CSV table of C-alpha atoms and ligand atoms in Angstrom, one decimal:
chain,number,residue,atom,x,y,z
N,1,ALA,CA,-9.6,-0.4,-27.8
N,2,LYS,CA,-7.2,-1.9,-30.3
N,3,SER,CA,-4.1,-0.8,-28.4
N,4,SER,CA,-5.4,-2.2,-25.1
N,5,GLY,CA,-6.1,-5.4,-26.9
N,6,ARG,CA,-2.6,-5.6,-28.1
N,7,GLY,CA,-1.4,-4.7,-24.6
N,8,ARG,CA,-3.3,-7.7,-23.3
N,9,VAL,CA,-1.8,-9.9,-25.9
N,10,GLU,CA,1.7,-8.7,-25.1
N,11,ALA,CA,1.1,-9.2,-21.4
N,12,PHE,CA,-0.2,-12.7,-22.1
N,13,THR,CA,2.8,-13.5,-24.3
N,14,SER,CA,5.3,-12.3,-21.8
N,15,GLU,CA,3.6,-14.3,-19.1
N,16,LEU,CA,3.8,-17.4,-21.3
N,17,GLY,CA,7.5,-16.7,-21.8
N,18,GLU,CA,7.9,-16.4,-18.0
N,19,ILE,CA,6.2,-19.8,-17.5
N,20,GLN,CA,8.4,-21.4,-20.2
N,21,ARG,CA,11.6,-19.9,-18.7
N,22,ARG,CA,10.7,-21.1,-15.2
N,23,ARG,CA,10.0,-24.6,-16.6
N,24,ALA,CA,13.3,-24.7,-18.5
N,25,THR,CA,15.1,-23.6,-15.3
N,26,LEU,CA,13.3,-26.3,-13.2
N,27,GLU,CA,14.1,-28.9,-15.8
N,28,ARG,CA,17.8,-28.0,-15.9
N,29,GLU,CA,18.1,-27.8,-12.1
N,30,LEU,CA,16.0,-30.9,-11.5
N,31,ARG,CA,18.6,-32.9,-13.6
N,32,GLN,CA,21.2,-32.0,-11.0
N,33,ALA,CA,19.0,-32.3,-7.9
N,34,LEU,CA,19.6,-35.9,-7.1
N,35,ALA,CA,23.3,-35.7,-7.5
N,36,ARG,CA,23.5,-32.6,-5.4
N,37,ASP,CA,21.4,-34.2,-2.7
N,38,GLU,CA,18.7,-31.6,-2.8
N,39,LEU,CA,15.8,-34.0,-2.5
N,40,GLU,CA,14.3,-35.2,0.8
N,41,VAL,CA,11.3,-37.3,1.8
N,42,TYR,CA,8.8,-36.0,4.3
N,43,TYR,CA,6.1,-38.1,6.0
N,44,GLN,CA,2.5,-37.3,6.9
N,45,PRO,CA,0.9,-39.6,9.5
N,46,GLN,CA,-2.4,-41.4,8.9
N,47,VAL,CA,-4.5,-42.0,11.9
N,48,ASP,CA,-6.9,-45.0,12.4
N,49,LEU,CA,-10.2,-43.7,13.6
N,50,LYS,CA,-11.2,-46.8,15.5
N,51,THR,CA,-8.0,-47.1,17.6
N,52,TRP,CA,-6.8,-43.5,17.3
N,53,THR,CA,-3.3,-44.7,16.6
N,54,ILE,CA,-0.8,-43.7,13.8
N,55,CYS,CA,-1.4,-46.6,11.4
N,56,GLY,CA,0.7,-45.3,8.5
N,57,ALA,CA,2.4,-42.4,6.8
N,58,GLU,CA,2.5,-41.0,3.3
N,59,ALA,CA,6.0,-40.3,1.8
N,60,LEU,CA,6.0,-36.9,0.0
N,61,VAL,CA,9.1,-35.7,-1.9
N,62,ARG,CA,10.6,-32.3,-1.1
N,63,TRP,CA,13.0,-30.3,-3.1
N,64,HIS,CA,15.1,-27.5,-1.6
N,65,HIS,CA,17.2,-25.7,-4.1
N,66,PRO,CA,20.0,-23.5,-2.8
N,67,ASP,CA,19.0,-20.4,-4.9
N,68,LEU,CA,15.4,-21.1,-5.8
N,69,GLY,CA,14.3,-22.2,-2.4
N,70,SER,CA,11.7,-24.8,-1.7
N,71,ILE,CA,9.8,-25.9,-4.8
N,72,SER,CA,6.5,-27.7,-4.4
N,73,PRO,CA,6.1,-31.2,-5.8
N,74,ALA,CA,2.9,-29.9,-7.4
N,75,GLU,CA,5.2,-27.8,-9.6
N,76,PHE,CA,8.2,-30.0,-10.2
N,77,VAL,CA,6.6,-33.5,-10.3
N,78,PRO,CA,4.8,-32.6,-13.6
N,79,VAL,CA,8.2,-31.4,-15.0
N,80,ALA,CA,9.8,-34.6,-13.9
N,81,GLU,CA,7.0,-36.6,-15.6
N,82,ALA,CA,7.3,-34.7,-18.8
N,83,THR,CA,11.1,-35.2,-19.0
N,84,GLY,CA,11.3,-38.8,-17.8
N,85,LEU,CA,13.2,-37.7,-14.7
N,86,ILE,CA,10.4,-39.1,-12.7
N,87,HIS,CA,11.9,-42.6,-13.1
N,88,ASN,CA,15.1,-41.6,-11.3
N,89,ILE,CA,13.4,-39.5,-8.7
N,90,GLY,CA,10.7,-42.1,-8.1
N,91,ALA,CA,13.3,-44.8,-7.7
N,92,TRP,CA,15.2,-42.6,-5.2
N,93,VAL,CA,12.0,-41.9,-3.2
N,94,LEU,CA,11.1,-45.6,-3.2
N,95,ALA,CA,14.6,-46.6,-1.9
N,96,LYS,CA,14.7,-43.8,0.7
N,97,ALA,CA,11.2,-44.4,2.0
N,98,SER,CA,11.9,-48.2,2.2
N,99,SER,CA,15.1,-47.7,4.2
N,100,ASP,CA,13.4,-45.1,6.5
N,101,ALA,CA,10.5,-47.6,7.0
N,102,LYS,CA,12.7,-50.5,7.7
N,103,GLN,CA,15.3,-48.9,9.9
N,104,LEU,CA,13.6,-45.9,11.6
N,105,LEU,CA,9.8,-46.6,11.4
N,106,PRO,CA,9.5,-50.3,12.2
N,107,GLY,CA,5.9,-51.7,12.0
N,108,LEU,CA,4.6,-48.5,10.2
N,109,ARG,CA,3.1,-48.8,6.8
N,110,ILE,CA,4.6,-46.3,4.4
N,111,ALA,CA,2.7,-45.1,1.3
N,112,VAL,CA,4.8,-44.0,-1.7
N,113,ASN,CA,3.3,-42.1,-4.6
N,114,ALA,CA,4.0,-43.6,-8.0
N,115,SER,CA,3.4,-41.7,-11.3
N,116,ALA,CA,1.5,-43.5,-14.1
N,117,ALA,CA,4.7,-43.6,-16.2
N,118,GLN,CA,6.5,-45.4,-13.5
N,119,VAL,CA,3.9,-48.1,-13.1
N,120,GLN,CA,3.9,-48.7,-16.8
N,121,ARG,CA,7.5,-49.8,-16.7
N,122,ALA,CA,8.8,-53.3,-15.8
N,123,SER,CA,11.8,-51.6,-14.0
N,124,PHE,CA,9.4,-50.4,-11.3
N,125,VAL,CA,8.5,-54.0,-10.4
N,126,ASN,CA,12.2,-54.9,-10.4
N,127,GLU,CA,13.0,-52.0,-8.1
N,128,VAL,CA,10.5,-53.3,-5.5
N,129,ARG,CA,11.7,-56.9,-6.0
N,130,GLN,CA,15.3,-55.9,-5.4
N,131,LEU,CA,14.6,-53.9,-2.3
N,132,LEU,CA,12.9,-56.9,-0.9
N,133,GLN,CA,15.6,-59.3,-2.0
N,134,ARG,CA,18.3,-57.2,-0.5
N,135,GLN,CA,16.2,-56.9,2.7
N,136,GLU,CA,16.1,-53.1,2.3
N,137,LEU,CA,12.4,-53.2,2.7
N,138,ALA,CA,10.3,-55.2,5.1
N,139,VAL,CA,7.5,-57.3,3.6
N,140,GLY,CA,4.1,-55.7,4.2
N,141,GLN,CA,5.4,-52.3,5.0
N,142,LEU,CA,5.1,-50.7,1.6
N,143,GLU,CA,1.9,-49.3,0.0
N,144,ILE,CA,2.0,-47.7,-3.5
N,145,GLU,CA,-0.4,-44.8,-4.3
N,146,ILE,CA,-1.5,-44.4,-7.8
N,147,THR,CA,-4.0,-42.0,-9.4
N,148,GLU,CA,-6.8,-42.6,-11.8
N,149,SER,CA,-4.7,-41.1,-14.6
N,150,LEU,CA,-3.0,-44.5,-14.8
N,151,LEU,CA,-6.3,-46.0,-16.0
N,152,MET,CA,-6.2,-43.8,-19.1
N,153,GLU,CA,-3.0,-45.2,-20.4
N,154,ASP,CA,-1.9,-48.7,-21.3
N,155,VAL,CA,-4.2,-50.5,-18.9
N,156,GLN,CA,-3.0,-54.0,-19.6
N,157,THR,CA,0.7,-53.3,-18.6
N,158,ALA,CA,-0.3,-51.3,-15.6
N,159,LEU,CA,-2.6,-54.1,-14.5
N,160,GLU,CA,0.1,-56.7,-14.9
N,161,ASN,CA,2.7,-54.7,-13.0
N,162,LEU,CA,0.4,-53.9,-10.2
N,163,HIS,CA,-0.5,-57.5,-9.8
N,164,ALA,CA,3.2,-58.4,-9.8
N,165,ILE,CA,4.1,-56.0,-7.0
N,166,LYS,CA,1.0,-57.0,-5.1
N,167,GLN,CA,2.3,-60.6,-5.1
N,168,LEU,CA,5.4,-59.3,-3.5
N,169,GLY,CA,3.3,-58.2,-0.6
N,170,VAL,CA,2.9,-54.6,-1.5
N,171,ARG,CA,-0.4,-52.9,-0.9
N,172,ILE,CA,-2.0,-50.6,-3.5
N,173,ALA,CA,-4.0,-47.5,-2.8
N,174,LEU,CA,-6.1,-45.4,-5.3
N,175,ASP,CA,-5.3,-41.8,-4.7
N,176,ASP,CA,-7.5,-38.7,-5.1
N,177,PHE,CA,-10.5,-41.0,-5.5
N,178,GLY,CA,-13.7,-39.4,-6.9
N,179,THR,CA,-12.0,-36.7,-9.0
N,180,GLY,CA,-11.0,-38.8,-12.0
N,181,TYR,CA,-12.9,-40.7,-14.6
N,182,SER,CA,-12.5,-44.3,-13.5
N,183,SER,CA,-15.5,-46.5,-14.0
N,184,LEU,CA,-16.7,-48.7,-11.3
N,185,ALA,CA,-15.5,-51.7,-13.3
N,186,TYR,CA,-11.9,-50.6,-12.9
N,187,LEU,CA,-12.3,-50.8,-9.1
N,188,ARG,CA,-13.0,-54.5,-9.5
N,189,ARG,CA,-10.3,-55.2,-12.1
N,190,PHE,CA,-7.5,-53.4,-10.3
N,191,PRO,CA,-6.2,-55.0,-7.0
N,192,PHE,CA,-6.7,-51.9,-4.8
N,193,ASP,CA,-6.5,-52.4,-1.0
N,194,LYS,CA,-7.4,-48.8,-0.2
N,195,LEU,CA,-9.3,-45.8,-1.5
N,196,LYS,CA,-8.1,-42.3,-0.6
N,197,ILE,CA,-11.1,-39.9,-0.6
N,198,ASP,CA,-10.0,-36.7,-2.3
N,199,ARG,CA,-9.6,-33.5,-0.3
N,200,ALA,CA,-12.2,-31.8,-2.5
N,201,PHE,CA,-15.0,-33.8,-0.8
N,202,ILE,CA,-13.6,-33.4,2.6
N,203,ARG,CA,-13.3,-29.6,2.2
N,204,GLU,CA,-17.1,-29.4,1.5
N,205,LEU,CA,-18.1,-32.1,4.0
N,206,THR,CA,-19.6,-29.7,6.6
N,207,SER,CA,-21.0,-27.2,4.1
N,208,THR,CA,-22.8,-29.2,1.4
N,209,SER,CA,-25.0,-32.2,1.8
N,210,ASP,CA,-23.8,-33.4,-1.6
N,211,ALA,CA,-20.2,-34.0,-0.4
N,212,ARG,CA,-21.5,-35.8,2.6
N,213,ALA,CA,-23.6,-38.1,0.5
N,214,ILE,CA,-20.7,-38.8,-1.9
N,215,VAL,CA,-18.3,-39.6,1.0
N,216,ARG,CA,-20.9,-41.9,2.5
N,217,THR,CA,-21.4,-43.7,-0.8
N,218,ILE,CA,-17.6,-44.1,-1.4
N,219,LEU,CA,-17.3,-45.6,2.1
N,220,GLN,CA,-20.1,-48.1,1.4
N,221,LEU,CA,-18.5,-49.0,-1.9
N,222,ALA,CA,-15.2,-49.6,-0.2
N,223,ARG,CA,-16.8,-51.8,2.4
N,224,VAL,CA,-18.6,-53.9,-0.2
N,225,LEU,CA,-15.3,-54.3,-2.2
N,226,GLY,CA,-13.3,-55.0,1.0
N,227,MET,CA,-11.1,-52.0,0.7
N,228,ASP,CA,-9.7,-49.7,3.5
N,229,THR,CA,-10.5,-46.0,3.4
N,230,VAL,CA,-8.6,-42.8,4.2
N,231,ALA,CA,-9.9,-39.3,4.0
N,232,GLU,CA,-7.3,-36.8,2.7
N,233,GLY,CA,-6.9,-33.2,3.7
N,234,VAL,CA,-8.8,-33.2,7.0
N,235,GLU,CA,-8.2,-29.8,8.5
N,236,GLU,CA,-11.1,-29.2,10.9
N,237,PRO,CA,-12.5,-31.0,14.0
N,238,ALA,CA,-16.0,-30.7,12.4
N,239,GLN,CA,-14.8,-32.7,9.4
N,240,LEU,CA,-13.3,-35.4,11.7
N,241,GLU,CA,-16.6,-35.6,13.5
N,242,VAL,CA,-18.6,-36.3,10.3
N,243,LEU,CA,-16.0,-38.8,9.1
N,244,GLN,CA,-16.2,-40.7,12.4
N,245,HIS,CA,-20.0,-40.6,12.2
N,246,VAL,CA,-20.1,-42.1,8.7
N,247,GLY,CA,-17.5,-44.8,9.5
N,248,CYS,CA,-14.4,-43.7,7.6
N,249,GLY,CA,-11.4,-45.9,8.3
N,250,SER,CA,-8.6,-43.4,8.8
N,251,ILE,CA,-7.7,-39.8,8.2
N,252,GLN,CA,-4.7,-37.7,7.0
N,253,GLY,CA,-4.4,-34.0,7.1
N,254,PHE,CA,-3.2,-30.8,8.8
N,255,LEU,CA,-5.6,-31.4,11.7
N,256,VAL,CA,-3.3,-34.3,12.8
N,257,ALA,CA,0.0,-33.1,11.4
N,258,ARG,CA,1.7,-31.6,8.4
N,259,PRO,CA,4.2,-33.6,6.4
N,260,MET,CA,7.5,-33.7,8.4
N,261,PRO,CA,11.0,-35.0,8.4
N,262,VAL,CA,11.5,-38.6,9.5
N,263,GLN,CA,13.1,-37.7,12.8
N,264,SER,CA,10.0,-35.7,13.7
N,265,LEU,CA,7.7,-38.6,12.8
N,266,ILE,CA,9.8,-40.9,15.1
N,267,GLN,CA,9.3,-38.4,17.9
N,268,LEU,CA,5.6,-38.1,17.2
N,269,ARG,CA,5.2,-41.9,17.2
N,270,GLU,CA,6.9,-42.0,20.6
N,271,SER,CA,4.7,-39.4,22.2
N,272,TRP,CA,1.6,-41.0,20.8
N,273,ALA,CA,2.7,-44.4,22.1
N,274,LYS,CA,2.8,-42.9,25.6
N,275,LEU,CA,-0.8,-41.6,25.5
K,301,LIG,P1,-1.1,-36.1,-3.2
K,301,LIG,O1,-0.5,-37.4,-3.4
K,301,LIG,O2,-2.5,-35.9,-3.3
K,301,LIG,O3,-0.6,-35.6,-1.7
K,301,LIG,C1,-1.3,-34.9,-0.8
K,301,LIG,C2,-0.9,-33.5,-0.8
K,301,LIG,O4,-1.8,-32.8,0.1
K,301,LIG,C3,0.4,-33.2,-0.2
K,301,LIG,O5,1.0,-32.1,-0.9
K,301,LIG,C4,0.2,-32.8,1.2
K,301,LIG,O6,1.2,-32.0,1.8
K,301,LIG,C5,-1.1,-32.1,1.1
K,301,LIG,N1,-1.9,-32.1,2.3
K,301,LIG,C6,-2.0,-33.0,3.3
K,301,LIG,N2,-2.9,-32.7,4.2
K,301,LIG,C7,-3.4,-31.5,3.9
K,301,LIG,C8,-4.5,-30.7,4.4
K,301,LIG,O7,-5.0,-30.9,5.5
K,301,LIG,N3,-4.8,-29.6,3.7
K,301,LIG,C9,-4.2,-29.2,2.6
K,301,LIG,N4,-4.6,-28.1,2.0
K,301,LIG,N5,-3.2,-30.0,2.0
K,301,LIG,C10,-2.9,-31.1,2.6
K,301,LIG,P2,2.4,-32.0,-1.5
K,301,LIG,O8,3.4,-32.7,-0.5
K,301,LIG,O9,2.7,-30.6,-1.9
K,301,LIG,O10,2.4,-32.9,-2.8
K,301,LIG,C11,1.6,-32.5,-3.9
K,301,LIG,C12,1.5,-33.6,-4.9
K,301,LIG,O11,2.7,-33.9,-5.5
K,301,LIG,C13,1.0,-35.0,-4.3
K,301,LIG,O12,-0.4,-35.0,-4.1
K,301,LIG,C14,1.5,-35.9,-5.4
K,301,LIG,O13,0.6,-35.9,-6.5
K,301,LIG,C15,2.8,-35.3,-5.8
K,301,LIG,N6,3.9,-36.0,-5.1
K,301,LIG,C16,4.4,-35.7,-3.9
K,301,LIG,N7,5.5,-36.6,-3.7
K,301,LIG,C17,5.5,-37.4,-4.7
K,301,LIG,C18,6.4,-38.5,-5.1
K,301,LIG,O14,7.3,-38.9,-4.3
K,301,LIG,N8,6.2,-39.1,-6.3
K,301,LIG,C19,5.2,-38.7,-7.1
K,301,LIG,N9,5.1,-39.3,-8.3
K,301,LIG,N10,4.4,-37.7,-6.8
K,301,LIG,C20,4.5,-37.0,-5.7
K,302,LIG,CA1,-0.8,-39.4,-2.6
K,303,LIG,CA1,-4.1,-37.4,-2.8
K,304,LIG,CA1,-3.2,-35.2,-6.0
C-alpha cells in the first residue's frame, strides 16, 4: 500500500512538472507570438431572433504556433494574464478587430473580449480613444465584453474606465452572466448594455426546468434594466426554440456558425443578405 501511495505521489509530481513545463514553454513562445505574426482574430456571428439577421460578431483570438500547433485561448489567455502579456495581446486584438470592423465589416457590431487587468488600466481607455481619433474605428461599432471577475478587483477604477469608454460610444456587455458572484446591485452600478447568458444554462435548457427558469429570470431582469440579451453556446434547434419562446434577443453558437476568419464572415454576411 505504501509503495502504491508513493507511486501515486510520484505520478502526481511528474504531472505537475509537466504542467509547469508546458506553462513555461507557452510563456516563452507567447512573448514572441505577436512579433512573429502568429496571432489571428476569428469572428463568431450573433443572430437577432426577431429579424433573423446577423446583428454582430464576437472577436476571438487564435494562436497558431509553427511547432506546437493551435493553442486554445482558454489555455494561453490565462498565461497572458498572469504575465502581463495580455496588455500587448489585448491592444493588438482591439486594433485588429477595429480595422476589420471598419474596413471589411461595415455596419456590423464587433464584440471584443477584455480581461479584468486591461480594464483596470487607463491605457485601455486611451487605446480606444486613439482608434476613434485616428478614425481606425467607426463610432458605435465596438462592444467590449467583460466578465464578472472584474467586479472582484478595484471596482472604482474599473467603473471609471468603463464609463469613460462608454462616453466614447462603446457598448459594454457582461460576459458569462450567471456563473459569477456579481450582486444585482452591480448590474445597476455598471453601465452594461448587454447580458450574455452563459453556455452552462443553455446546455441544460431542454433537460432541466431549473435552467429554463433561470434563463427566463435573466431575460426579465435584462428587460427591466433596459439591457440587450444574447444566449451563448446555442448548439441545438431545440435550444433555439426555447430561447425564441422566452423572448431572448439574440443567439450565438455552433448552431449558427463556429468562429471563422474575417473573409468567411464577409461571405456569410453576403449570403445571408440575399435570403
Ligand atoms: P468566451 O468569451 O466565453 O467565448 C466563447 C467561447 O465559446 C469561444 O471559445 C467560442 O469558440 C466558444 N463557443 C461558441 N459557440 C459555442 C458552442 O455552440 N458550443 C461550444 N461548446 N462552444 C462555443 P474560444 O474561442 O476557445 O475562447 C475561449 C475563451 O478565451 C473566451 O471565452 C474568452 O474568455 C477567452 N478569449 C478569447 N479571445 C479573447 C481575447 O481576445 N481577449 C481575452 N481577454 N480573452 C479572450
Ligand atoms: Ca466573450
Ligand atoms: Ca462567454
Ligand atoms: Ca468564458
